[in-house]
Amino acid sequence: MKTYITKKIIISSDHAGYSLKKKLIAYFNKFNLDIVDLGPFDESSVDYPDYAKKLCKKISSDNYGILICGTGIGMSIMANRYKKIRASLVYSSNTAKLAREHNNANVLILGSRSINKDLAIKIVNIFFKTRFLKGRHLRRVNKFKNV
Ligand code: RB5
């Protein structure tokens, strides 16, 4: 069985992603992982850019993140404004695998109004167990820096 590529996962959402965030944290707690929840801690309405910002500032080379909003689109737009962030909006097993293999994504973005809990769990397992393939993909990923 494949192991997780990281011990530490930082997670955050907006109000639309709050419930799925709670479910994923409960799932992760079964494993020996360091889960850092940056909130929100209830379902009150918040602005997703504030939570994307909080999380992106904490991503380094030895940790990964998960951001959840209703569609995943707002979180993606905001997160990808940060130089070291390669955020990927994932909605299937295949995009979970390719976001890691080809794009070396370090932030997984989920749209809580587009996918259910079972698919979200499937996605996190694939994403956090898949390694970057490097090679030609590294050449391409390095080109993100030149913008
Ligand atoms: C909040 O209603 C919603 O706009 C947000 O969760 C997200 O889908 C934005 O992209």
PDB file of C-alpha atoms and ligand atoms in Angstrom:
ATOM      1  CA  MET A   1       0.000   0.000   0.000  1.00  0.00           C
ATOM      2  CA  LYS A   2       1.299   3.436  -0.953  1.00  0.00           C
ATOM      3  CA  THR A   3       2.189   5.865   1.843  1.00  0.00           C
ATOM      4  CA  TYR A   4       1.389   9.562   2.099  1.00  0.00           C
ATOM      5  CA  ILE A   5       3.984  11.885   0.520  1.00  0.00           C
ATOM      6  CA  THR A   6       3.739  14.227   3.517  1.00  0.00           C
ATOM      7  CA  LYS A   7       3.219  14.051   7.274  1.00  0.00           C
ATOM      8  CA  LYS A   8       1.865  17.567   7.500  1.00  0.00           C
ATOM      9  CA  ILE A   9      -1.289  18.800   5.740  1.00  0.00           C
ATOM     10  CA  ILE A  10      -2.610  22.313   6.268  1.00  0.00           C
ATOM     11  CA  ILE A  11      -6.321  22.723   5.558  1.00  0.00           C
ATOM     12  CA  SER A  12      -8.708  25.645   5.269  1.00  0.00           C
ATOM     13  CA  SER A  13     -11.995  26.562   3.589  1.00  0.00           C
ATOM     14  CA  ASP A  14     -14.736  29.147   3.450  1.00  0.00           C
ATOM     15  CA  HIS A  15     -18.260  28.647   4.838  1.00  0.00           C
ATOM     16  CA  ALA A  16     -19.259  26.598   1.753  1.00  0.00           C
ATOM     17  CA  GLY A  17     -16.368  24.208   2.332  1.00  0.00           C
ATOM     18  CA  TYR A  18     -16.630  24.070   6.121  1.00  0.00           C
ATOM     19  CA  SER A  19     -18.640  20.848   6.364  1.00  0.00           C
ATOM     20  CA  LEU A  20     -16.412  18.935   3.911  1.00  0.00           C
ATOM     21  CA  LYS A  21     -13.329  20.263   5.726  1.00  0.00           C
ATOM     22  CA  LYS A  22     -14.643  18.819   9.000  1.00  0.00           C
ATOM     23  CA  LYS A  23     -15.317  15.449   7.350  1.00  0.00           C
ATOM     24  CA  LEU A  24     -11.836  15.294   5.826  1.00  0.00           C
ATOM     25  CA  ILE A  25     -10.177  16.192   9.135  1.00  0.00           C
ATOM     26  CA  ALA A  26     -12.152  13.399  10.866  1.00  0.00           C
ATOM     27  CA  TYR A  27     -10.962  11.012   8.142  1.00  0.00           C
ATOM     28  CA  PHE A  28      -7.303  12.108   8.373  1.00  0.00           C
ATOM     29  CA  ASN A  29      -7.355  11.755  12.149  1.00  0.00           C
ATOM     30  CA  LYS A  30      -7.409   7.975  11.705  1.00  0.00           C
ATOM     31  CA  PHE A  31      -3.869   8.178  10.339  1.00  0.00           C
ATOM     32  CA  ASN A  32      -0.586   9.316  11.793  1.00  0.00           C
ATOM     33  CA  LEU A  33      -0.694  12.748  10.148  1.00  0.00           C
ATOM     34  CA  ASP A  34      -0.154  16.257  11.419  1.00  0.00           C
ATOM     35  CA  ILE A  35      -3.287  18.138  10.303  1.00  0.00           C
ATOM     36  CA  VAL A  36      -3.279  21.908  10.806  1.00  0.00           C
ATOM     37  CA  ASP A  37      -6.760  23.455  10.568  1.00  0.00           C
ATOM     38  CA  LEU A  38      -6.628  27.177   9.794  1.00  0.00           C
ATOM     39  CA  GLY A  39     -10.391  27.582  10.050  1.00  0.00           C
ATOM     40  CA  PRO A  40     -13.038  28.772   9.757  1.00  0.00           C
ATOM     41  CA  PHE A  41     -14.364  27.042  12.868  1.00  0.00           C
ATOM     42  CA  ASP A  42     -18.084  27.489  12.212  1.00  0.00           C
ATOM     43  CA  GLU A  43     -20.359  27.983   9.237  1.00  0.00           C
ATOM     44  CA  SER A  44     -20.593  31.800   9.393  1.00  0.00           C
ATOM     45  CA  SER A  45     -20.088  33.497   6.058  1.00  0.00           C
ATOM     46  CA  VAL A  46     -16.455  34.398   5.334  1.00  0.00           C
ATOM     47  CA  ASP A  47     -14.441  35.515   2.303  1.00  0.00           C
ATOM     48  CA  TYR A  48     -12.483  32.718   0.634  1.00  0.00           C
ATOM     49  CA  PRO A  49      -9.497  34.941  -0.382  1.00  0.00           C
ATOM     50  CA  ASP A  50      -8.731  35.544   3.321  1.00  0.00           C
ATOM     51  CA  TYR A  51      -8.465  31.815   4.013  1.00  0.00           C
ATOM     52  CA  ALA A  52      -6.525  31.058   0.834  1.00  0.00           C
ATOM     53  CA  LYS A  53      -4.043  33.751   1.896  1.00  0.00           C
ATOM     54  CA  LYS A  54      -3.699  32.338   5.424  1.00  0.00           C
ATOM     55  CA  LEU A  55      -2.905  28.889   4.060  1.00  0.00           C
ATOM     56  CA  CYS A  56      -0.614  29.871   1.179  1.00  0.00           C
ATOM     57  CA  LYS A  57       1.647  31.815   3.536  1.00  0.00           C
ATOM     58  CA  LYS A  58       2.262  28.598   5.485  1.00  0.00           C
ATOM     59  CA  ILE A  59       3.111  26.307   2.574  1.00  0.00           C
ATOM     60  CA  SER A  60       6.778  25.337   2.377  1.00  0.00           C
ATOM     61  CA  SER A  61       8.768  22.594   0.682  1.00  0.00           C
ATOM     62  CA  ASP A  62       7.893  20.020   3.352  1.00  0.00           C
ATOM     63  CA  ASN A  63       4.164  20.490   3.680  1.00  0.00           C
ATOM     64  CA  TYR A  64       1.051  20.545   1.499  1.00  0.00           C
ATOM     65  CA  GLY A  65      -2.356  22.175   1.678  1.00  0.00           C
ATOM     66  CA  ILE A  66      -6.033  21.646   0.994  1.00  0.00           C
ATOM     67  CA  LEU A  67      -8.414  24.539   0.269  1.00  0.00           C
ATOM     68  CA  ILE A  68     -12.160  24.065  -0.092  1.00  0.00           C
ATOM     69  CA  CYS A  69     -14.827  26.479  -1.276  1.00  0.00           C
ATOM     70  CA  GLY A  70     -18.135  25.949  -3.085  1.00  0.00           C
ATOM     71  CA  THR A  71     -16.759  25.506  -6.584  1.00  0.00           C
ATOM     72  CA  GLY A  72     -13.035  25.509  -5.817  1.00  0.00           C
ATOM     73  CA  ILE A  73     -12.651  28.263  -8.393  1.00  0.00           C
ATOM     74  CA  GLY A  74     -12.247  31.270  -6.092  1.00  0.00           C
ATOM     75  CA  MET A  75      -9.709  29.421  -3.925  1.00  0.00           C
ATOM     76  CA  SER A  76      -7.775  28.414  -7.077  1.00  0.00           C
ATOM     77  CA  ILE A  77      -7.601  31.944  -8.437  1.00  0.00           C
ATOM     78  CA  MET A  78      -6.394  33.348  -5.121  1.00  0.00           C
ATOM     79  CA  ALA A  79      -3.927  30.560  -4.250  1.00  0.00           C
ATOM     80  CA  ASN A  80      -2.186  30.646  -7.616  1.00  0.00           C
ATOM     81  CA  ARG A  81      -1.271  34.300  -7.084  1.00  0.00           C
ATOM     82  CA  TYR A  82       1.423  33.078  -4.656  1.00  0.00           C
ATOM     83  CA  LYS A  83       4.751  32.296  -6.312  1.00  0.00           C
ATOM     84  CA  LYS A  84       5.453  29.029  -4.501  1.00  0.00           C
ATOM     85  CA  ILE A  85       1.930  27.711  -4.859  1.00  0.00           C
ATOM     86  CA  ARG A  86       0.878  25.231  -7.498  1.00  0.00           C
ATOM     87  CA  ALA A  87      -2.794  24.878  -6.651  1.00  0.00           C
ATOM     88  CA  SER A  88      -4.947  22.417  -8.595  1.00  0.00           C
ATOM     89  CA  LEU A  89      -8.708  22.199  -8.691  1.00  0.00           C
ATOM     90  CA  VAL A  90      -9.299  18.456  -8.668  1.00  0.00           C
ATOM     91  CA  TYR A  91     -12.645  16.762  -9.364  1.00  0.00           C
ATOM     92  CA  SER A  92     -11.830  13.126 -10.229  1.00  0.00           C
ATOM     93  CA  SER A  93      -9.353  10.325  -9.497  1.00  0.00           C
ATOM     94  CA  ASN A  94      -7.566  11.046 -12.747  1.00  0.00           C
ATOM     95  CA  THR A  95      -7.105  14.785 -12.114  1.00  0.00           C
ATOM     96  CA  ALA A  96      -5.910  13.978  -8.568  1.00  0.00           C
ATOM     97  CA  LYS A  97      -3.196  11.717  -9.996  1.00  0.00           C
ATOM     98  CA  LEU A  98      -2.161  14.046 -12.822  1.00  0.00           C
ATOM     99  CA  ALA A  99      -2.087  17.174 -10.623  1.00  0.00           C
ATOM    100  CA  ARG A 100       0.711  15.466  -8.678  1.00  0.00           C
ATOM    101  CA  GLU A 101       2.464  13.502 -11.462  1.00  0.00           C
ATOM    102  CA  HIS A 102       2.569  16.305 -14.030  1.00  0.00           C
ATOM    103  CA  ASN A 103       2.080  19.582 -12.130  1.00  0.00           C
ATOM    104  CA  ASN A 104       3.710  18.808  -8.777  1.00  0.00           C
ATOM    105  CA  ALA A 105       0.705  20.487  -7.158  1.00  0.00           C
ATOM    106  CA  ASN A 106       1.299  21.450  -3.540  1.00  0.00           C
ATOM    107  CA  VAL A 107      -2.214  22.696  -2.795  1.00  0.00           C
ATOM    108  CA  LEU A 108      -5.255  20.531  -3.504  1.00  0.00           C
ATOM    109  CA  ILE A 109      -8.400  22.530  -4.197  1.00  0.00           C
ATOM    110  CA  LEU A 110     -11.845  20.978  -3.809  1.00  0.00           C
ATOM    111  CA  GLY A 111     -15.291  22.305  -4.696  1.00  0.00           C
ATOM    112  CA  SER A 112     -17.646  21.140  -1.967  1.00  0.00           C
ATOM    113  CA  ARG A 113     -20.722  21.846  -4.094  1.00  0.00           C
ATOM    114  CA  SER A 114     -19.398  19.773  -7.000  1.00  0.00           C
ATOM    115  CA  ILE A 115     -18.189  16.584  -5.305  1.00  0.00           C
ATOM    116  CA  ASN A 116     -19.422  14.413  -2.405  1.00  0.00           C
ATOM    117  CA  LYS A 117     -17.517  13.196   0.662  1.00  0.00           C
ATOM    118  CA  ASP A 118     -16.695   9.762  -0.793  1.00  0.00           C
ATOM    119  CA  LEU A 119     -15.166  11.239  -3.922  1.00  0.00           C
ATOM    120  CA  ALA A 120     -13.303  13.847  -1.829  1.00  0.00           C
ATOM    121  CA  ILE A 121     -11.750  11.049   0.274  1.00  0.00           C
ATOM    122  CA  LYS A 122     -10.788   9.135  -2.856  1.00  0.00           C
ATOM    123  CA  ILE A 123      -9.202  12.297  -4.272  1.00  0.00           C
ATOM    124  CA  VAL A 124      -7.179  13.136  -1.139  1.00  0.00           C
ATOM    125  CA  ASN A 125      -5.855   9.587  -0.972  1.00  0.00           C
ATOM    126  CA  ILE A 126      -4.708   9.602  -4.582  1.00  0.00           C
ATOM    127  CA  PHE A 127      -3.326  13.157  -4.423  1.00  0.00           C
ATOM    128  CA  PHE A 128      -1.308  12.630  -1.242  1.00  0.00           C
ATOM    129  CA  LYS A 129       0.041   9.247  -2.362  1.00  0.00           C
ATOM    130  CA  THR A 130       1.196  10.245  -5.837  1.00  0.00           C
ATOM    131  CA  ARG A 131       4.694  11.473  -6.574  1.00  0.00           C
ATOM    132  CA  PHE A 132       5.801  14.083  -9.100  1.00  0.00           C
ATOM    133  CA  LEU A 133       7.254  12.393 -12.206  1.00  0.00           C
ATOM    134  CA  LYS A 134       9.903  15.096 -12.810  1.00  0.00           C
ATOM    135  CA  GLY A 135      11.671  14.748 -16.235  1.00  0.00           C
ATOM    136  CA  ARG A 136       9.883  16.782 -18.904  1.00  0.00           C
ATOM    137  CA  HIS A 137       7.272  17.778 -16.336  1.00  0.00           C
ATOM    138  CA  LEU A 138       9.938  19.435 -14.195  1.00  0.00           C
ATOM    139  CA  ARG A 139      11.052  21.501 -17.195  1.00  0.00           C
ATOM    140  CA  ARG A 140       7.474  22.682 -17.681  1.00  0.00           C
ATOM    141  CA  VAL A 141       6.790  23.337 -14.004  1.00  0.00           C
ATOM    142  CA  ASN A 142      10.005  25.396 -13.836  1.00  0.00           C
ATOM    143  CA  LYS A 143       8.530  27.673 -16.501  1.00  0.00           C
ATOM    144  CA  PHE A 144       5.870  28.817 -13.996  1.00  0.00           C
ATOM    145  CA  LYS A 145       8.644  30.892 -12.422  1.00  0.00           C
ATOM    146  CA  ASN A 146       9.247  33.061 -15.463  1.00  0.00           C
ATOM    147  CA  VAL A 147       5.941  34.927 -15.437  1.00  0.00           C
TER     148      VAL A 147
HETATM  149  C1  RB5 B   1     -19.496  31.246  -1.649  1.00  0.00           C
HETATM  150  O1  RB5 B   1     -20.854  31.426  -1.797  1.00  0.00           O
HETATM  151  C2  RB5 B   1     -18.856  30.841  -2.977  1.00  0.00           C
HETATM  152  O2  RB5 B   1     -18.854  31.932  -3.852  1.00  0.00           O
HETATM  153  C3  RB5 B   1     -17.464  30.298  -2.758  1.00  0.00           C
HETATM  154  O3  RB5 B   1     -17.529  29.229  -1.881  1.00  0.00           O
HETATM  155  C4  RB5 B   1     -16.721  29.804  -3.980  1.00  0.00           C
HETATM  156  O4  RB5 B   1     -17.481  28.890  -4.700  1.00  0.00           O
HETATM  157  C5  RB5 B   1     -16.064  30.806  -4.811  1.00  0.00           C
HETATM  158  O5  RB5 B   1     -15.388  30.549  -5.796  1.00  0.00           O
END
